[in-house]
Short mmCIF file of N, CA and C in Angstrom, two decimals:
data_model
loop_
_atom_site.label_atom_id
_atom_site.label_comp_id
_atom_site.label_asym_id
_atom_site.label_seq_id
_atom_site.Cartn_x
_atom_site.Cartn_y
_atom_site.Cartn_z
N ALA A 1 156.46 131.45 254.43
CA ALA A 1 155.77 130.54 253.51
C ALA A 1 154.31 130.98 253.40
N ASP A 2 153.76 130.94 252.20
CA ASP A 2 152.37 131.29 252.00
C ASP A 2 151.53 130.03 252.14
N SER A 3 150.68 129.97 253.20
CA SER A 3 149.85 128.79 253.39
C SER A 3 148.53 128.93 252.66
N GLU A 4 148.13 130.16 252.34
CA GLU A 4 146.95 130.39 251.53
C GLU A 4 147.09 131.78 250.93
N ALA A 5 146.29 132.06 249.92
CA ALA A 5 146.39 133.35 249.23
C ALA A 5 146.15 134.48 250.23
N GLY A 6 147.04 135.44 250.22
CA GLY A 6 146.88 136.61 251.08
C GLY A 6 147.40 136.44 252.48
N LEU A 7 147.95 135.29 252.82
CA LEU A 7 148.47 135.05 254.16
C LEU A 7 149.96 134.76 254.08
N VAL A 8 150.74 135.53 254.83
CA VAL A 8 152.17 135.27 254.93
C VAL A 8 152.41 134.76 256.34
N ASP A 9 153.06 133.62 256.45
CA ASP A 9 153.35 132.99 257.73
C ASP A 9 154.78 132.50 257.67
N LYS A 10 155.69 133.22 258.35
CA LYS A 10 157.09 132.79 258.28
C LYS A 10 157.83 133.16 259.56
N TRP A 11 158.91 132.43 259.78
CA TRP A 11 159.79 132.67 260.91
C TRP A 11 160.93 133.59 260.47
N VAL A 12 161.22 134.60 261.29
CA VAL A 12 162.26 135.58 260.96
C VAL A 12 163.30 135.54 262.09
N PRO A 13 164.59 135.39 261.74
CA PRO A 13 165.61 135.34 262.79
C PRO A 13 165.79 136.70 263.45
N LEU A 14 166.02 136.69 264.77
CA LEU A 14 166.30 137.91 265.51
C LEU A 14 167.80 138.19 265.42
N GLU A 15 168.14 139.46 265.24
CA GLU A 15 169.55 139.84 265.12
C GLU A 15 169.78 141.10 265.94
N GLY A 16 171.00 141.27 266.40
CA GLY A 16 171.36 142.50 267.11
C GLY A 16 171.70 142.23 268.56
N VAL A 17 171.68 143.31 269.35
CA VAL A 17 172.00 143.23 270.78
C VAL A 17 170.92 143.96 271.56
N ASP A 18 170.74 143.55 272.84
CA ASP A 18 169.75 144.23 273.67
C ASP A 18 170.36 145.49 274.28
N GLY A 19 169.66 146.15 275.16
CA GLY A 19 170.10 147.40 275.77
C GLY A 19 171.35 147.28 276.60
N GLU A 20 171.70 146.05 277.02
CA GLU A 20 172.89 145.83 277.83
C GLU A 20 174.04 145.27 277.00
N GLY A 21 173.90 145.25 275.68
CA GLY A 21 174.96 144.78 274.81
C GLY A 21 175.02 143.27 274.65
N VAL A 22 174.02 142.54 275.14
CA VAL A 22 174.00 141.08 275.04
C VAL A 22 173.39 140.72 273.68
N PRO A 23 174.05 139.81 272.93
CA PRO A 23 173.50 139.41 271.63
C PRO A 23 172.12 138.77 271.79
N VAL A 24 171.23 139.11 270.87
CA VAL A 24 169.87 138.57 270.85
C VAL A 24 169.84 137.42 269.86
N THR A 25 169.28 136.29 270.30
CA THR A 25 169.15 135.14 269.40
C THR A 25 167.72 134.65 269.42
N GLY A 26 167.38 133.85 268.45
CA GLY A 26 166.05 133.27 268.39
C GLY A 26 165.35 133.65 267.10
N GLU A 27 164.07 133.33 267.07
CA GLU A 27 163.25 133.63 265.91
C GLU A 27 161.90 134.15 266.39
N VAL A 28 161.25 134.89 265.53
CA VAL A 28 159.90 135.36 265.80
C VAL A 28 159.03 134.97 264.61
N ARG A 29 157.82 134.51 264.91
CA ARG A 29 156.91 134.09 263.85
C ARG A 29 156.03 135.28 263.46
N LEU A 30 156.00 135.60 262.19
CA LEU A 30 155.18 136.69 261.67
C LEU A 30 154.05 136.10 260.84
N ARG A 31 152.85 136.57 261.13
CA ARG A 31 151.68 136.20 260.34
C ARG A 31 151.04 137.50 259.87
N VAL A 32 150.93 137.65 258.58
CA VAL A 32 150.33 138.84 258.01
C VAL A 32 149.25 138.40 257.04
N ARG A 33 148.08 138.96 257.20
CA ARG A 33 146.98 138.63 256.31
C ARG A 33 146.62 139.87 255.49
N LYS A 34 146.50 139.70 254.20
CA LYS A 34 146.13 140.79 253.30
C LYS A 34 144.62 140.72 253.08
N PHE A 35 143.93 141.84 253.31
CA PHE A 35 142.50 141.89 253.05
C PHE A 35 142.27 142.05 251.56
N THR A 36 141.24 141.38 251.04
CA THR A 36 140.99 141.40 249.60
C THR A 36 140.33 142.69 249.16
N LYS A 37 139.62 143.38 250.04
CA LYS A 37 139.05 144.67 249.66
C LYS A 37 139.56 145.72 250.63
N PRO A 38 139.68 146.95 250.18
CA PRO A 38 140.22 147.99 251.04
C PRO A 38 139.33 148.22 252.25
N LEU A 39 139.96 148.50 253.38
CA LEU A 39 139.22 148.80 254.59
C LEU A 39 138.74 150.23 254.55
N SER A 40 137.54 150.43 255.01
CA SER A 40 137.01 151.78 255.14
C SER A 40 136.48 151.91 256.56
N ASP A 41 135.96 153.05 256.87
CA ASP A 41 135.39 153.25 258.20
C ASP A 41 134.19 152.33 258.44
N GLU A 42 133.54 151.91 257.36
CA GLU A 42 132.37 151.04 257.49
C GLU A 42 132.73 149.56 257.57
N THR A 43 133.99 149.19 257.30
CA THR A 43 134.39 147.79 257.31
C THR A 43 134.96 147.45 258.69
N PRO A 44 134.18 146.72 259.51
CA PRO A 44 134.70 146.40 260.84
C PRO A 44 135.75 145.29 260.78
N LEU A 45 136.75 145.42 261.59
CA LEU A 45 137.75 144.36 261.73
C LEU A 45 137.18 143.26 262.61
N PRO A 46 137.60 142.02 262.38
CA PRO A 46 137.14 140.95 263.27
C PRO A 46 137.56 141.25 264.70
N ARG A 47 136.68 140.96 265.65
CA ARG A 47 136.97 141.25 267.04
C ARG A 47 136.89 139.96 267.86
N ASP A 48 137.76 139.88 268.86
CA ASP A 48 137.68 138.75 269.79
C ASP A 48 136.34 138.83 270.53
N LYS A 49 135.93 137.68 271.01
CA LYS A 49 134.67 137.61 271.75
C LYS A 49 134.94 137.08 273.15
N VAL A 50 134.02 137.36 274.04
CA VAL A 50 134.07 136.83 275.40
C VAL A 50 132.88 135.89 275.55
N LEU A 51 133.16 134.69 276.01
CA LEU A 51 132.11 133.73 276.29
C LEU A 51 131.89 133.71 277.79
N SER A 52 130.71 134.13 278.22
CA SER A 52 130.34 134.03 279.63
C SER A 52 129.70 132.68 279.83
N VAL A 53 130.24 131.91 280.75
CA VAL A 53 129.80 130.54 280.97
C VAL A 53 129.19 130.44 282.37
N GLY A 54 127.90 130.24 282.40
CA GLY A 54 127.21 130.04 283.67
C GLY A 54 127.18 128.56 283.99
N ILE A 55 127.90 128.17 285.03
CA ILE A 55 127.82 126.79 285.52
C ILE A 55 126.76 126.84 286.61
N VAL A 56 125.57 126.40 286.26
CA VAL A 56 124.41 126.60 287.13
C VAL A 56 124.31 125.50 288.18
N GLU A 57 124.11 124.27 287.74
CA GLU A 57 123.91 123.17 288.68
C GLU A 57 124.10 121.84 287.97
N ALA A 58 124.10 120.77 288.75
CA ALA A 58 124.12 119.41 288.20
C ALA A 58 123.13 118.57 289.01
N LYS A 59 122.68 117.49 288.42
CA LYS A 59 121.71 116.59 289.06
C LYS A 59 122.18 115.15 288.94
N GLU A 60 121.94 114.37 289.97
CA GLU A 60 122.11 112.92 289.97
C GLU A 60 123.54 112.49 289.63
N LEU A 61 124.52 113.16 290.23
CA LEU A 61 125.92 112.79 290.00
C LEU A 61 126.24 111.45 290.66
N GLN A 62 127.32 110.85 290.22
CA GLN A 62 127.82 109.61 290.79
C GLN A 62 128.38 109.88 292.19
N ALA A 63 128.08 109.02 293.15
CA ALA A 63 128.67 109.12 294.49
C ALA A 63 130.10 108.60 294.44
N ALA A 64 131.05 109.41 294.93
CA ALA A 64 132.46 109.02 294.88
C ALA A 64 133.08 108.91 296.26
N ASP A 65 132.39 109.37 297.29
CA ASP A 65 132.92 109.33 298.65
C ASP A 65 132.21 108.26 299.48
N TRP A 66 132.85 107.87 300.59
CA TRP A 66 132.31 106.81 301.45
C TRP A 66 130.91 107.12 301.97
N GLY A 67 130.60 108.34 302.20
CA GLY A 67 129.29 108.71 302.75
C GLY A 67 128.16 108.69 301.73
N GLY A 68 128.44 108.28 300.50
CA GLY A 68 127.40 108.22 299.48
C GLY A 68 127.16 109.55 298.78
N THR A 69 128.10 110.48 298.93
CA THR A 69 127.99 111.78 298.25
C THR A 69 129.28 112.04 297.47
N SER A 70 129.40 113.24 296.95
CA SER A 70 130.61 113.71 296.28
C SER A 70 130.84 115.16 296.68
N ASP A 71 132.02 115.65 296.38
CA ASP A 71 132.36 117.07 296.57
C ASP A 71 132.69 117.63 295.19
N PRO A 72 131.65 117.88 294.37
CA PRO A 72 131.89 118.17 292.95
C PRO A 72 132.39 119.58 292.66
N PHE A 73 133.21 119.65 291.59
CA PHE A 73 133.61 120.90 290.97
C PHE A 73 133.74 120.65 289.48
N VAL A 74 133.80 121.74 288.70
CA VAL A 74 133.84 121.65 287.24
C VAL A 74 135.10 122.34 286.73
N THR A 75 135.75 121.72 285.75
CA THR A 75 136.81 122.41 285.03
C THR A 75 136.32 122.65 283.60
N LEU A 76 136.55 123.86 283.11
CA LEU A 76 136.20 124.24 281.75
C LEU A 76 137.49 124.32 280.96
N SER A 77 137.55 123.58 279.84
CA SER A 77 138.73 123.58 278.99
C SER A 77 138.33 123.94 277.57
N PHE A 78 139.22 124.72 276.92
CA PHE A 78 139.05 125.07 275.51
C PHE A 78 140.43 125.04 274.89
N PRO A 79 140.61 124.41 273.72
CA PRO A 79 141.94 124.28 273.13
C PRO A 79 142.69 125.61 273.04
N GLY A 80 143.95 125.56 273.43
CA GLY A 80 144.80 126.74 273.36
C GLY A 80 144.69 127.67 274.54
N GLN A 81 143.86 127.31 275.54
CA GLN A 81 143.68 128.18 276.69
C GLN A 81 143.83 127.39 277.98
N LYS A 82 144.15 128.09 279.03
CA LYS A 82 144.31 127.47 280.34
C LYS A 82 142.94 127.08 280.90
N SER A 83 142.85 125.92 281.54
CA SER A 83 141.59 125.47 282.12
C SER A 83 141.16 126.39 283.26
N ILE A 84 139.84 126.50 283.43
CA ILE A 84 139.27 127.31 284.50
C ILE A 84 138.48 126.37 285.41
N LYS A 85 138.56 126.60 286.71
CA LYS A 85 137.94 125.70 287.68
C LYS A 85 136.86 126.44 288.48
N SER A 86 135.74 125.75 288.72
CA SER A 86 134.67 126.29 289.56
C SER A 86 135.00 126.05 291.03
N LYS A 87 134.15 126.56 291.89
CA LYS A 87 134.29 126.27 293.31
C LYS A 87 133.83 124.83 293.59
N VAL A 88 134.24 124.29 294.72
CA VAL A 88 133.85 122.95 295.15
C VAL A 88 132.60 123.08 296.01
N ILE A 89 131.61 122.22 295.75
CA ILE A 89 130.40 122.15 296.58
C ILE A 89 130.49 120.84 297.36
N SER A 90 130.45 120.92 298.68
CA SER A 90 130.68 119.74 299.53
C SER A 90 129.45 118.87 299.73
N LYS A 91 129.70 117.57 299.77
CA LYS A 91 128.75 116.54 300.18
C LYS A 91 127.37 116.61 299.52
N THR A 92 127.37 116.48 298.19
CA THR A 92 126.10 116.51 297.46
C THR A 92 126.21 115.77 296.13
N LEU A 93 125.10 115.27 295.65
CA LEU A 93 125.01 114.68 294.32
C LEU A 93 124.23 115.60 293.38
N ASN A 94 123.72 116.72 293.94
CA ASN A 94 122.95 117.70 293.19
C ASN A 94 123.48 119.11 293.48
N PRO A 95 124.71 119.40 293.08
CA PRO A 95 125.32 120.69 293.44
C PRO A 95 124.70 121.87 292.69
N VAL A 96 124.67 123.01 293.36
CA VAL A 96 124.27 124.27 292.75
C VAL A 96 125.46 125.21 292.87
N TRP A 97 126.05 125.55 291.72
CA TRP A 97 127.21 126.44 291.71
C TRP A 97 126.80 127.89 291.51
N ASP A 98 125.87 128.15 290.59
CA ASP A 98 125.50 129.53 290.22
C ASP A 98 126.74 130.40 290.06
N GLU A 99 127.67 129.92 289.26
CA GLU A 99 128.96 130.59 289.08
C GLU A 99 129.13 130.94 287.60
N VAL A 100 129.69 132.13 287.33
CA VAL A 100 129.93 132.55 285.95
C VAL A 100 131.43 132.67 285.73
N LEU A 101 131.92 131.97 284.70
CA LEU A 101 133.32 132.03 284.30
C LEU A 101 133.40 132.69 282.93
N SER A 102 134.52 133.32 282.61
CA SER A 102 134.69 133.98 281.32
C SER A 102 135.84 133.36 280.56
N LEU A 103 135.67 133.30 279.23
CA LEU A 103 136.66 132.71 278.35
C LEU A 103 136.77 133.57 277.10
N ARG A 104 138.00 133.89 276.68
CA ARG A 104 138.23 134.67 275.47
C ARG A 104 138.24 133.73 274.27
N ILE A 105 137.46 134.09 273.24
CA ILE A 105 137.39 133.32 272.01
C ILE A 105 138.00 134.19 270.90
N PRO A 106 139.10 133.76 270.27
CA PRO A 106 139.72 134.57 269.21
C PRO A 106 138.78 134.76 268.02
N ALA A 107 138.75 135.99 267.49
CA ALA A 107 137.94 136.28 266.30
C ALA A 107 138.52 135.60 265.08
N ASP A 108 139.84 135.50 265.04
CA ASP A 108 140.56 134.93 263.90
C ASP A 108 141.01 133.53 264.27
N PRO A 109 140.51 132.50 263.59
CA PRO A 109 140.91 131.13 263.91
C PRO A 109 142.41 130.92 263.87
N GLU A 110 143.14 131.73 263.10
CA GLU A 110 144.59 131.59 263.04
C GLU A 110 145.25 131.94 264.37
N GLN A 111 144.51 132.62 265.26
CA GLN A 111 145.05 133.00 266.56
C GLN A 111 145.06 131.83 267.54
N ASP A 112 144.36 130.74 267.21
CA ASP A 112 144.38 129.59 268.10
C ASP A 112 145.80 129.14 268.31
N GLN A 113 146.20 129.01 269.55
CA GLN A 113 147.60 128.73 269.87
C GLN A 113 148.04 127.33 269.52
N ASP A 114 147.12 126.37 269.48
CA ASP A 114 147.55 125.00 269.22
C ASP A 114 147.48 124.63 267.75
N GLY A 115 147.06 125.57 266.90
CA GLY A 115 147.10 125.35 265.45
C GLY A 115 146.12 124.34 264.94
N GLY A 116 145.05 124.06 265.68
CA GLY A 116 144.13 123.01 265.27
C GLY A 116 142.91 123.47 264.50
N GLY A 117 142.99 124.56 263.78
CA GLY A 117 141.87 124.98 262.96
C GLY A 117 141.07 126.07 263.63
N GLY A 118 139.90 126.35 263.05
CA GLY A 118 139.08 127.45 263.50
C GLY A 118 138.42 127.21 264.84
N SER A 119 138.14 128.32 265.55
CA SER A 119 137.52 128.24 266.86
C SER A 119 136.16 127.57 266.82
N GLU A 120 135.37 127.86 265.76
CA GLU A 120 134.01 127.34 265.71
C GLU A 120 133.96 125.83 265.62
N ALA A 121 135.02 125.19 265.14
CA ALA A 121 135.04 123.73 265.02
C ALA A 121 135.40 123.07 266.34
N ARG A 122 135.63 123.84 267.38
CA ARG A 122 136.09 123.34 268.66
C ARG A 122 134.95 123.04 269.61
N PHE A 123 135.33 122.34 270.69
CA PHE A 123 134.38 122.00 271.73
C PHE A 123 134.83 122.61 273.04
N LEU A 124 133.87 123.02 273.84
CA LEU A 124 134.12 123.40 275.22
C LEU A 124 133.95 122.12 276.02
N ALA A 125 134.95 121.78 276.82
CA ALA A 125 134.89 120.55 277.63
C ALA A 125 134.62 120.93 279.08
N PHE A 126 133.53 120.40 279.62
CA PHE A 126 133.17 120.60 281.01
C PHE A 126 133.37 119.26 281.73
N ASP A 127 134.44 119.17 282.51
CA ASP A 127 134.74 117.94 283.25
C ASP A 127 134.32 118.13 284.70
N VAL A 128 133.53 117.19 285.20
CA VAL A 128 133.07 117.24 286.58
C VAL A 128 133.89 116.24 287.38
N PHE A 129 134.42 116.69 288.52
CA PHE A 129 135.25 115.87 289.39
C PHE A 129 134.74 115.91 290.82
N ASP A 130 135.07 114.87 291.58
CA ASP A 130 134.89 114.86 293.03
C ASP A 130 136.22 115.29 293.64
N HIS A 131 136.19 116.33 294.45
CA HIS A 131 137.41 116.84 295.09
C HIS A 131 137.82 115.91 296.22
N ASP A 132 139.08 115.48 296.20
CA ASP A 132 139.64 114.64 297.26
C ASP A 132 140.81 115.37 297.90
N LEU A 133 140.87 115.33 299.22
CA LEU A 133 141.98 115.97 299.93
C LEU A 133 143.27 115.20 299.74
N VAL A 134 143.16 113.88 299.62
CA VAL A 134 144.34 113.03 299.44
C VAL A 134 144.17 112.26 298.13
N GLY A 135 145.21 112.23 297.33
CA GLY A 135 145.17 111.49 296.07
C GLY A 135 144.52 112.30 294.96
N ALA A 136 144.31 111.63 293.84
CA ALA A 136 143.75 112.29 292.66
C ALA A 136 142.25 112.50 292.82
N ASN A 137 141.75 113.57 292.22
CA ASN A 137 140.31 113.82 292.20
C ASN A 137 139.64 112.76 291.32
N ASP A 138 138.42 112.35 291.72
CA ASP A 138 137.68 111.33 290.98
C ASP A 138 136.88 111.97 289.85
N PHE A 139 136.99 111.40 288.65
CA PHE A 139 136.24 111.86 287.48
C PHE A 139 134.79 111.44 287.63
N LEU A 140 133.85 112.41 287.44
CA LEU A 140 132.42 112.11 287.56
C LEU A 140 131.68 112.18 286.22
N GLY A 141 132.29 112.81 285.22
CA GLY A 141 131.64 112.90 283.91
C GLY A 141 132.09 114.12 283.14
N GLN A 142 131.73 114.12 281.84
CA GLN A 142 132.16 115.19 280.95
C GLN A 142 131.01 115.56 280.02
N ALA A 143 130.86 116.86 279.78
CA ALA A 143 129.93 117.35 278.77
C ALA A 143 130.76 118.13 277.74
N LEU A 144 130.61 117.77 276.47
CA LEU A 144 131.28 118.48 275.39
C LEU A 144 130.24 119.32 274.66
N VAL A 145 130.48 120.63 274.61
CA VAL A 145 129.54 121.55 273.97
C VAL A 145 130.24 122.16 272.75
N PRO A 146 129.69 121.95 271.54
CA PRO A 146 130.32 122.53 270.36
C PRO A 146 130.20 124.05 270.40
N LEU A 147 131.31 124.74 270.20
CA LEU A 147 131.30 126.20 270.22
C LEU A 147 130.38 126.74 269.12
N ARG A 148 130.28 126.01 268.02
CA ARG A 148 129.42 126.44 266.91
C ARG A 148 127.98 126.66 267.37
N ALA A 149 127.48 125.85 268.30
CA ALA A 149 126.11 125.99 268.79
C ALA A 149 125.90 127.35 269.45
N VAL A 150 126.92 127.87 270.11
CA VAL A 150 126.83 129.18 270.76
C VAL A 150 127.06 130.29 269.74
N MET A 151 128.00 130.09 268.81
CA MET A 151 128.33 131.11 267.82
C MET A 151 127.12 131.41 266.90
N GLN A 152 126.31 130.41 266.62
CA GLN A 152 125.19 130.60 265.70
C GLN A 152 124.07 131.43 266.32
N THR A 153 123.82 131.22 267.62
CA THR A 153 122.69 131.89 268.26
C THR A 153 123.11 133.01 269.21
N GLY A 154 124.36 132.99 269.66
CA GLY A 154 124.83 133.99 270.60
C GLY A 154 124.64 133.59 272.05
N SER A 155 123.78 132.60 272.28
CA SER A 155 123.57 132.14 273.66
C SER A 155 123.02 130.71 273.65
N LEU A 156 123.11 130.09 274.80
CA LEU A 156 122.65 128.71 274.94
C LEU A 156 122.33 128.50 276.42
N ASP A 157 121.20 127.88 276.70
CA ASP A 157 120.77 127.58 278.06
C ASP A 157 120.16 126.18 278.02
N ASP A 158 120.92 125.17 278.52
CA ASP A 158 120.45 123.80 278.34
C ASP A 158 121.09 122.87 279.36
N TRP A 159 120.50 121.69 279.48
CA TRP A 159 121.04 120.59 280.28
C TRP A 159 121.81 119.66 279.36
N PHE A 160 122.97 119.19 279.81
CA PHE A 160 123.80 118.30 279.02
C PHE A 160 124.07 117.04 279.83
N PRO A 161 123.85 115.86 279.23
CA PRO A 161 124.15 114.61 279.95
C PRO A 161 125.66 114.46 280.12
N LEU A 162 126.07 113.96 281.27
CA LEU A 162 127.49 113.69 281.50
C LEU A 162 127.85 112.36 280.85
N GLN A 163 129.00 112.35 280.20
CA GLN A 163 129.48 111.19 279.45
C GLN A 163 130.83 110.74 279.99
N PRO A 164 131.25 109.50 279.66
CA PRO A 164 132.63 109.11 279.97
C PRO A 164 133.60 110.02 279.22
N ARG A 165 134.84 110.03 279.65
CA ARG A 165 135.87 110.86 279.01
C ARG A 165 135.95 110.58 277.51
N ALA A 166 136.16 111.65 276.75
CA ALA A 166 136.32 111.50 275.31
C ALA A 166 137.61 110.75 274.98
N GLU A 167 138.65 111.02 275.76
CA GLU A 167 139.94 110.35 275.54
C GLU A 167 140.29 109.55 276.79
N LYS A 168 140.38 108.27 276.64
CA LYS A 168 140.74 107.40 277.76
C LYS A 168 142.24 107.45 278.00
N LYS A 169 142.62 107.31 279.24
CA LYS A 169 144.05 107.22 279.55
C LYS A 169 144.57 105.86 279.11
N LEU A 170 145.84 105.80 278.80
CA LEU A 170 146.47 104.56 278.34
C LEU A 170 146.27 103.45 279.36
N THR A 171 146.37 103.77 280.65
CA THR A 171 146.21 102.73 281.67
C THR A 171 144.81 102.14 281.65
N GLN A 172 143.78 102.96 281.37
CA GLN A 172 142.43 102.44 281.29
C GLN A 172 142.29 101.49 280.09
N LYS A 173 142.94 101.85 278.98
CA LYS A 173 142.86 101.00 277.80
C LYS A 173 143.57 99.67 278.04
N LEU A 174 144.72 99.71 278.74
CA LEU A 174 145.49 98.50 278.97
C LEU A 174 144.90 97.60 280.05
N PHE A 175 144.43 98.22 281.14
CA PHE A 175 144.00 97.43 282.29
C PHE A 175 142.50 97.43 282.51
N GLY A 176 141.77 98.04 281.59
CA GLY A 176 140.31 98.05 281.70
C GLY A 176 139.85 99.10 282.69
N GLY A 177 138.59 99.04 283.01
CA GLY A 177 138.02 100.00 283.93
C GLY A 177 137.35 101.13 283.18
N GLU A 178 136.09 101.26 283.39
CA GLU A 178 135.32 102.32 282.74
C GLU A 178 135.05 103.42 283.74
N ASP A 179 134.88 104.63 283.23
CA ASP A 179 134.44 105.73 284.08
C ASP A 179 133.02 105.44 284.52
N LYS A 180 132.76 105.57 285.83
CA LYS A 180 131.39 105.45 286.33
C LYS A 180 130.78 106.84 286.26
N VAL A 181 129.80 107.00 285.38
CA VAL A 181 129.25 108.32 285.09
C VAL A 181 127.74 108.28 285.20
N SER A 182 127.18 109.30 285.82
CA SER A 182 125.74 109.50 285.80
C SER A 182 125.48 110.99 285.99
N GLY A 183 124.29 111.41 285.64
CA GLY A 183 123.89 112.79 285.89
C GLY A 183 123.93 113.67 284.67
N ARG A 184 123.63 114.94 284.92
CA ARG A 184 123.58 115.95 283.87
C ARG A 184 123.95 117.29 284.48
N ILE A 185 124.36 118.22 283.62
CA ILE A 185 124.80 119.53 284.08
C ILE A 185 124.04 120.62 283.33
N HIS A 186 123.64 121.66 284.05
CA HIS A 186 122.93 122.80 283.48
C HIS A 186 123.92 123.93 283.23
N LEU A 187 124.01 124.35 281.97
CA LEU A 187 124.96 125.39 281.56
C LEU A 187 124.23 126.51 280.84
N GLN A 188 124.68 127.74 281.07
CA GLN A 188 124.18 128.91 280.36
C GLN A 188 125.37 129.62 279.74
N LEU A 189 125.36 129.77 278.41
CA LEU A 189 126.49 130.38 277.71
C LEU A 189 125.99 131.59 276.92
N ALA A 190 126.77 132.67 276.97
CA ALA A 190 126.42 133.88 276.23
C ALA A 190 127.68 134.48 275.64
N LEU A 191 127.61 134.87 274.39
CA LEU A 191 128.74 135.40 273.65
C LEU A 191 128.58 136.91 273.48
N SER A 192 129.66 137.65 273.71
CA SER A 192 129.64 139.10 273.49
C SER A 192 130.98 139.53 272.92
N GLU A 193 131.00 140.70 272.27
CA GLU A 193 132.25 141.20 271.70
C GLU A 193 133.09 141.84 272.79
N LEU A 194 134.39 141.74 272.62
CA LEU A 194 135.33 142.30 273.57
C LEU A 194 135.37 143.80 273.46
#
């Protein structure tokens, strides 16, 4: 099916047998994009990018443990990709991670696996948790950073206030209870070509 001019997006049935004579079944999705002008040596193809994410530190986090501290760590999430987790810093409300994580950003928005539009319209979600040995980790706050802010300048170095979760769990909506959130997180982001 043509979803836009120059783009073919269709499912093609698999036929035949594998090397051991077993029939092959299923479908494969083909996406082909036609360029409107001929490619030359001077016309670069879109390239994937790597986002280097410096999780520097946080200040004034919520205390989640009995001793009046937390054992914070950060998870970085981006639609269509597996979450990445920082190291845990024990017994502090002002953790210093000084950790760099890497994330691949597709050059072509059509490559996004969840089909939710272009990469630039997305947000990087930084969720801060208190690590617990028993039971679920306690949510301490979330910072949402629009990818567009990094794509426009190539880098970003800023403090972001921690907010309650963007999406509440059904149980919170039904039975009440707000996320107790305080603090801010220092992030350094830099974009480079793969």
